[in-house]
Structures are given as structure tokens and as C-alpha cells.
Amino acid sequence: EGERGHHSGDVNAVTNGGKTTLAKNLQKHLPNCSVISQDDFFKPKSEIEIDTNGFLQYDVLEALNMEKMMSAISCWMESPRHSLVSTHSGSSEEIPILIVEGFLLFNYKPLDTLWNRRYFLTIPYEECKRRRSTRVYEPPDVPGYFDGHVWPMYLKHRQEVEDIPWEIVYLDGTKSEEDLFSQVYEDLIQELAKQKCLQVTT
């Protein structure tokens, strides 16, 4: 559980799984809600390692400045009502909510104890590859990058996640944005109700 009085949720997903869209939709509809995106903490290209195939190793924790991301989360926890991108002014009765979205969150141990709820968006190989091909990246994907680096890294990290003892809600990323939003929103509302009950009784 997160620190009492805060509620932190996590949306982890394969590349192009729809995590950023889901997080933004939730932020629009949940009071006093902020979002931190793991994609904002990539190291500069000059610091990204290259493997023996010449592929830049972006889909590994070493490509991210996780200490900086942890610092951003700590800042939010210390002052949740005045930080980051909060779309609602929020009343004092509302529990501050932080959604952290990214592709390598469950594989970073210091984050383990922060989450109240964990969600993992999955999509099949063919759909993931199709979506990836429609996106523009900087630097751009080189030929063979998806099959040679992106997908193998996802499978590796997914296996690591399946070995984690924490409860994770797996979401079908092929569902519509509306269905995914409804599923997670309803789950979070129930979780927030539990948190409020805990605050009253403790």
C-alpha cells in the first residue's frame, strides 16, 4: 500500500499497448489526479548502449533515469495537491491519486511497495507490431528492431513480472479505449472507497 492518504496506481504495458491513452483518460475523470510517465525519463541517445546487432538498447531499465523518476514520485507524495499535471483543483476530502504509466515499472524493485493497484496492458505480437509501425520514433526504428530487440525484451520482462508475488490486473489491450477506461475506472473507484473507509476507521 502507498502512504496513507495517497493512492497510487500503476499502468504497465507492452510498447503501443495503450497505456498513455488510458492514463490520460483516467486523469480527466478522476478528481485530484496526477500522471507521471516513464517515457519522460529516457536517458539521451548518447548514453544508450548498443548490442552486438547494432540495436540501441532502449527497452531496458538502464536506458532510463529511474532515480530521477523516483524523485518525481517522492515530490508528489510529499505535496500531492500541488504537483505535476493535476487537472482538478480537488477538495480536501478527495484522496490525491497518482497514476504512473510505463513499460518497465514492475521490474524496478524500489517501486514495489508504492502501488495500491497494478495494471498490465497486453496485446498480441501481430497487433503490437502493427501499432509500432504506425508510430514515429526518434531515433526511428531500424529494420529488424522490433523482432530483434523490442519484442524479445517485452517477453523477457513479462516473464519477470509473472514471477512477482504482487496482485496484478491484466488488461486486454485489443479492447476499445472506452472498455478499458470503464474497467479500470470502476476498479479504482472501488479501491478509493476502501481507502476512504480506512481513513475513517484508523
mmCIF file of C-alpha atoms in Angstrom:
data_model
loop_
_atom_site.group_PDB
_atom_site.id
_atom_site.type_symbol
_atom_site.label_atom_id
_atom_site.label_comp_id
_atom_site.label_asym_id
_atom_site.label_seq_id
_atom_site.Cartn_x
_atom_site.Cartn_y
_atom_site.Cartn_z
ATOM 1 C CA GLU A 1 0.000 0.000 0.000
ATOM 2 C CA GLY A 2 1.099 3.543 -0.598
ATOM 3 C CA GLU A 3 1.456 6.021 2.204
ATOM 4 C CA ARG A 4 -1.896 6.512 3.921
ATOM 5 C CA GLY A 5 -3.816 9.413 2.465
ATOM 6 C CA HIS A 6 -2.347 8.846 -1.005
ATOM 7 C CA HIS A 7 -3.461 6.472 -3.699
ATOM 8 C CA SER A 8 -1.004 5.344 -6.328
ATOM 9 C CA GLY A 9 -1.866 3.232 -9.322
ATOM 10 C CA ASP A 10 0.388 1.830 -11.965
ATOM 11 C CA VAL A 11 -0.278 1.095 -15.629
ATOM 12 C CA ASN A 12 2.429 -1.071 -17.165
ATOM 13 C CA ALA A 13 2.232 -2.208 -20.780
ATOM 14 C CA VAL A 14 3.956 -3.550 -23.817
ATOM 15 C CA THR A 15 5.012 -0.831 -26.280
ATOM 16 C CA ASN A 16 1.963 0.684 -28.032
ATOM 17 C CA GLY A 17 -0.358 -1.153 -25.653
ATOM 18 C CA GLY A 18 -2.456 1.951 -24.970
ATOM 19 C CA LYS A 19 -1.126 2.818 -21.525
ATOM 20 C CA THR A 20 -0.651 6.558 -22.102
ATOM 21 C CA THR A 21 -4.134 6.975 -23.567
ATOM 22 C CA LEU A 22 -5.655 5.048 -20.662
ATOM 23 C CA ALA A 23 -3.729 7.083 -18.081
ATOM 24 C CA LYS A 24 -4.809 10.387 -19.662
ATOM 25 C CA ASN A 25 -8.445 9.290 -19.824
ATOM 26 C CA LEU A 26 -8.366 8.330 -16.154
ATOM 27 C CA GLN A 27 -6.756 11.632 -15.248
ATOM 28 C CA LYS A 28 -9.571 13.530 -16.948
ATOM 29 C CA HIS A 29 -12.236 11.747 -14.919
ATOM 30 C CA LEU A 30 -10.638 11.214 -11.508
ATOM 31 C CA PRO A 31 -10.516 14.124 -9.047
ATOM 32 C CA ASN A 32 -7.166 15.349 -7.786
ATOM 33 C CA CYS A 33 -5.265 13.046 -10.135
ATOM 34 C CA SER A 34 -1.710 13.405 -11.459
ATOM 35 C CA VAL A 35 0.183 11.330 -14.017
ATOM 36 C CA ILE A 36 3.882 10.518 -14.254
ATOM 37 C CA SER A 37 5.078 8.926 -17.497
ATOM 38 C CA GLN A 38 8.137 6.694 -17.521
ATOM 39 C CA ASP A 39 8.821 7.722 -21.135
ATOM 40 C CA ASP A 40 9.792 11.179 -19.851
ATOM 41 C CA PHE A 41 12.834 9.702 -18.126
ATOM 42 C CA PHE A 42 14.769 8.178 -21.020
ATOM 43 C CA LYS A 43 18.457 8.985 -20.999
ATOM 44 C CA PRO A 44 19.890 10.858 -24.023
ATOM 45 C CA LYS A 45 20.768 8.729 -27.050
ATOM 46 C CA SER A 46 24.490 9.173 -26.367
ATOM 47 C CA GLU A 47 24.056 7.200 -23.114
ATOM 48 C CA ILE A 48 22.063 4.292 -24.617
ATOM 49 C CA GLU A 49 24.004 1.061 -25.057
ATOM 50 C CA ILE A 50 24.209 -0.756 -28.406
ATOM 51 C CA ASP A 51 24.082 -4.556 -28.641
ATOM 52 C CA THR A 52 26.070 -6.824 -30.953
ATOM 53 C CA ASN A 53 23.398 -6.460 -33.667
ATOM 54 C CA GLY A 54 23.776 -2.685 -33.622
ATOM 55 C CA PHE A 55 20.395 -2.167 -31.915
ATOM 56 C CA LEU A 56 20.064 0.676 -29.415
ATOM 57 C CA GLN A 57 19.009 -0.839 -26.078
ATOM 58 C CA TYR A 58 16.021 1.370 -25.235
ATOM 59 C CA ASP A 59 13.802 -1.372 -23.773
ATOM 60 C CA VAL A 60 15.875 -1.956 -20.630
ATOM 61 C CA LEU A 61 15.940 -0.223 -17.243
ATOM 62 C CA GLU A 62 19.481 1.023 -17.892
ATOM 63 C CA ALA A 63 18.084 3.274 -20.649
ATOM 64 C CA LEU A 64 16.003 5.164 -18.089
ATOM 65 C CA ASN A 65 16.908 7.620 -15.357
ATOM 66 C CA MET A 66 14.875 5.788 -12.739
ATOM 67 C CA GLU A 67 16.397 7.719 -9.846
ATOM 68 C CA LYS A 68 15.026 10.918 -11.362
ATOM 69 C CA MET A 69 11.615 9.289 -11.768
ATOM 70 C CA MET A 70 11.668 8.119 -8.142
ATOM 71 C CA SER A 71 12.488 11.677 -7.130
ATOM 72 C CA ALA A 72 9.438 12.951 -9.058
ATOM 73 C CA ILE A 73 7.228 10.387 -7.312
ATOM 74 C CA SER A 74 8.676 11.359 -3.919
ATOM 75 C CA CYS A 75 7.962 15.027 -4.629
ATOM 76 C CA TRP A 76 4.355 14.173 -5.438
ATOM 77 C CA MET A 77 3.955 12.131 -2.258
ATOM 78 C CA GLU A 78 5.303 14.993 -0.171
ATOM 79 C CA SER A 79 2.985 17.538 -1.785
ATOM 80 C CA PRO A 80 0.333 15.663 -3.773
ATOM 81 C CA ARG A 81 -2.136 18.505 -4.185
ATOM 82 C CA HIS A 82 0.283 20.966 -5.744
ATOM 83 C CA SER A 83 2.378 18.920 -8.106
ATOM 84 C CA LEU A 84 2.818 17.922 -11.715
ATOM 85 C CA VAL A 85 -0.131 17.920 -14.081
ATOM 86 C CA SER A 86 -3.237 17.895 -11.949
ATOM 87 C CA THR A 87 -6.373 18.634 -13.946
ATOM 88 C CA HIS A 88 -8.680 19.104 -10.981
ATOM 89 C CA SER A 89 -8.195 21.515 -8.131
ATOM 90 C CA GLY A 90 -9.505 18.779 -5.826
ATOM 91 C CA SER A 91 -11.207 19.257 -2.496
ATOM 92 C CA SER A 92 -9.662 18.396 0.830
ATOM 93 C CA GLU A 93 -11.965 15.364 1.041
ATOM 94 C CA GLU A 94 -10.549 13.816 -2.126
ATOM 95 C CA ILE A 95 -7.668 11.393 -1.813
ATOM 96 C CA PRO A 96 -4.817 12.525 -4.093
ATOM 97 C CA ILE A 97 -4.248 9.987 -6.867
ATOM 98 C CA LEU A 98 -1.033 9.350 -8.739
ATOM 99 C CA ILE A 99 -1.007 7.235 -11.899
ATOM 100 C CA VAL A 100 2.418 6.132 -13.074
ATOM 101 C CA GLU A 101 2.447 4.737 -16.605
ATOM 102 C CA GLY A 102 5.293 2.993 -18.335
ATOM 103 C CA PHE A 103 6.644 -0.184 -19.884
ATOM 104 C CA LEU A 104 9.169 -1.222 -17.215
ATOM 105 C CA LEU A 105 7.635 -0.373 -13.853
ATOM 106 C CA PHE A 106 7.125 -3.761 -12.222
ATOM 107 C CA ASN A 107 10.744 -4.696 -12.946
ATOM 108 C CA TYR A 108 12.123 -1.884 -10.772
ATOM 109 C CA LYS A 109 12.247 -3.061 -7.150
ATOM 110 C CA PRO A 110 12.191 0.349 -5.383
ATOM 111 C CA LEU A 111 8.676 0.893 -6.767
ATOM 112 C CA ASP A 112 7.266 -2.387 -5.412
ATOM 113 C CA THR A 113 5.791 -1.046 -2.204
ATOM 114 C CA LEU A 114 4.311 2.147 -3.671
ATOM 115 C CA TRP A 115 1.368 0.784 -5.630
ATOM 116 C CA ASN A 116 -2.177 0.409 -4.393
ATOM 117 C CA ARG A 117 -3.240 -1.112 -7.714
ATOM 118 C CA ARG A 118 -1.240 -2.574 -10.589
ATOM 119 C CA TYR A 119 -2.468 -2.933 -14.174
ATOM 120 C CA PHE A 120 -0.690 -4.623 -17.062
ATOM 121 C CA LEU A 121 -1.911 -3.982 -20.608
ATOM 122 C CA THR A 122 -1.139 -6.754 -23.081
ATOM 123 C CA ILE A 123 -1.586 -7.065 -26.838
ATOM 124 C CA PRO A 124 -0.594 -9.900 -29.186
ATOM 125 C CA TYR A 125 2.581 -9.826 -31.260
ATOM 126 C CA GLU A 126 0.938 -9.004 -34.611
ATOM 127 C CA GLU A 127 -1.143 -6.137 -33.199
ATOM 128 C CA CYS A 128 1.826 -4.741 -31.304
ATOM 129 C CA LYS A 129 3.998 -4.818 -34.420
ATOM 130 C CA ARG A 130 1.251 -3.179 -36.483
ATOM 131 C CA ARG A 131 0.771 -0.342 -33.985
ATOM 132 C CA ARG A 132 4.507 0.151 -33.650
ATOM 133 C CA SER A 133 4.832 0.531 -37.427
ATOM 134 C CA THR A 134 2.346 3.440 -37.408
ATOM 135 C CA ARG A 135 4.297 5.462 -34.818
ATOM 136 C CA VAL A 136 7.200 7.822 -35.425
ATOM 137 C CA TYR A 137 10.147 7.395 -33.068
ATOM 138 C CA GLU A 138 13.260 9.473 -32.521
ATOM 139 C CA PRO A 139 15.591 7.855 -33.284
ATOM 140 C CA PRO A 140 13.492 5.892 -35.819
ATOM 141 C CA ASP A 141 13.264 2.103 -35.621
ATOM 142 C CA VAL A 142 15.831 0.459 -37.866
ATOM 143 C CA PRO A 143 14.881 -2.623 -39.928
ATOM 144 C CA GLY A 144 14.539 -5.681 -37.700
ATOM 145 C CA TYR A 145 14.453 -3.617 -34.483
ATOM 146 C CA PHE A 146 11.016 -4.809 -33.343
ATOM 147 C CA ASP A 147 11.781 -8.514 -33.783
ATOM 148 C CA GLY A 148 15.422 -8.209 -32.755
ATOM 149 C CA HIS A 149 15.034 -6.077 -29.629
ATOM 150 C CA VAL A 150 11.585 -4.707 -28.732
ATOM 151 C CA TRP A 151 9.544 -7.923 -28.675
ATOM 152 C CA PRO A 152 12.244 -10.167 -27.106
ATOM 153 C CA MET A 153 12.726 -7.606 -24.326
ATOM 154 C CA TYR A 154 8.966 -7.463 -23.732
ATOM 155 C CA LEU A 155 8.787 -11.268 -23.418
ATOM 156 C CA LYS A 156 11.743 -11.251 -21.017
ATOM 157 C CA HIS A 157 10.230 -8.526 -18.819
ATOM 158 C CA ARG A 158 6.766 -10.110 -18.980
ATOM 159 C CA GLN A 159 8.229 -13.366 -17.619
ATOM 160 C CA GLU A 160 9.851 -11.430 -14.773
ATOM 161 C CA VAL A 161 6.508 -9.779 -13.983
ATOM 162 C CA GLU A 162 4.709 -13.128 -13.884
ATOM 163 C CA ASP A 163 7.137 -14.218 -11.160
ATOM 164 C CA ILE A 164 6.250 -11.211 -8.967
ATOM 165 C CA PRO A 165 4.027 -12.117 -5.977
ATOM 166 C CA TRP A 166 2.006 -8.883 -6.018
ATOM 167 C CA GLU A 167 -1.526 -8.842 -7.406
ATOM 168 C CA ILE A 168 -1.612 -7.548 -10.981
ATOM 169 C CA VAL A 169 -4.739 -6.897 -13.046
ATOM 170 C CA TYR A 170 -4.082 -7.941 -16.641
ATOM 171 C CA LEU A 171 -5.924 -5.886 -19.264
ATOM 172 C CA ASP A 172 -6.677 -6.829 -22.865
ATOM 173 C CA GLY A 173 -5.134 -4.029 -24.927
ATOM 174 C CA THR A 174 -7.168 -5.021 -28.001
ATOM 175 C CA LYS A 175 -10.344 -3.804 -26.286
ATOM 176 C CA SER A 176 -11.664 -0.358 -27.135
ATOM 177 C CA GLU A 177 -10.386 2.697 -25.263
ATOM 178 C CA GLU A 178 -13.855 3.069 -23.742
ATOM 179 C CA ASP A 179 -13.981 -0.516 -22.446
ATOM 180 C CA LEU A 180 -10.513 -0.317 -20.950
ATOM 181 C CA PHE A 181 -11.270 3.017 -19.318
ATOM 182 C CA SER A 182 -14.537 1.726 -17.825
ATOM 183 C CA GLN A 183 -12.899 -1.399 -16.426
ATOM 184 C CA VAL A 184 -10.056 0.447 -14.707
ATOM 185 C CA TYR A 185 -12.145 3.441 -13.634
ATOM 186 C CA GLU A 186 -14.702 1.246 -11.868
ATOM 187 C CA ASP A 187 -11.926 -0.740 -10.199
ATOM 188 C CA LEU A 188 -10.219 2.439 -8.972
ATOM 189 C CA ILE A 189 -13.464 3.906 -7.648
ATOM 190 C CA GLN A 190 -13.957 0.754 -5.560
ATOM 191 C CA GLU A 191 -10.368 0.949 -4.334
ATOM 192 C CA LEU A 192 -10.767 4.627 -3.412
ATOM 193 C CA ALA A 193 -13.901 3.793 -1.434
ATOM 194 C CA LYS A 194 -11.863 1.246 0.544
ATOM 195 C CA GLN A 195 -9.148 3.846 1.178
ATOM 196 C CA LYS A 196 -11.696 6.341 2.476
ATOM 197 C CA CYS A 197 -13.140 3.701 4.804
ATOM 198 C CA LEU A 198 -9.632 3.012 6.120
ATOM 199 C CA GLN A 199 -9.121 6.717 6.771
ATOM 200 C CA VAL A 200 -12.358 6.891 8.735
ATOM 201 C CA THR A 201 -11.611 3.824 10.824
ATOM 202 C CA THR A 202 -7.942 4.453 11.567
#
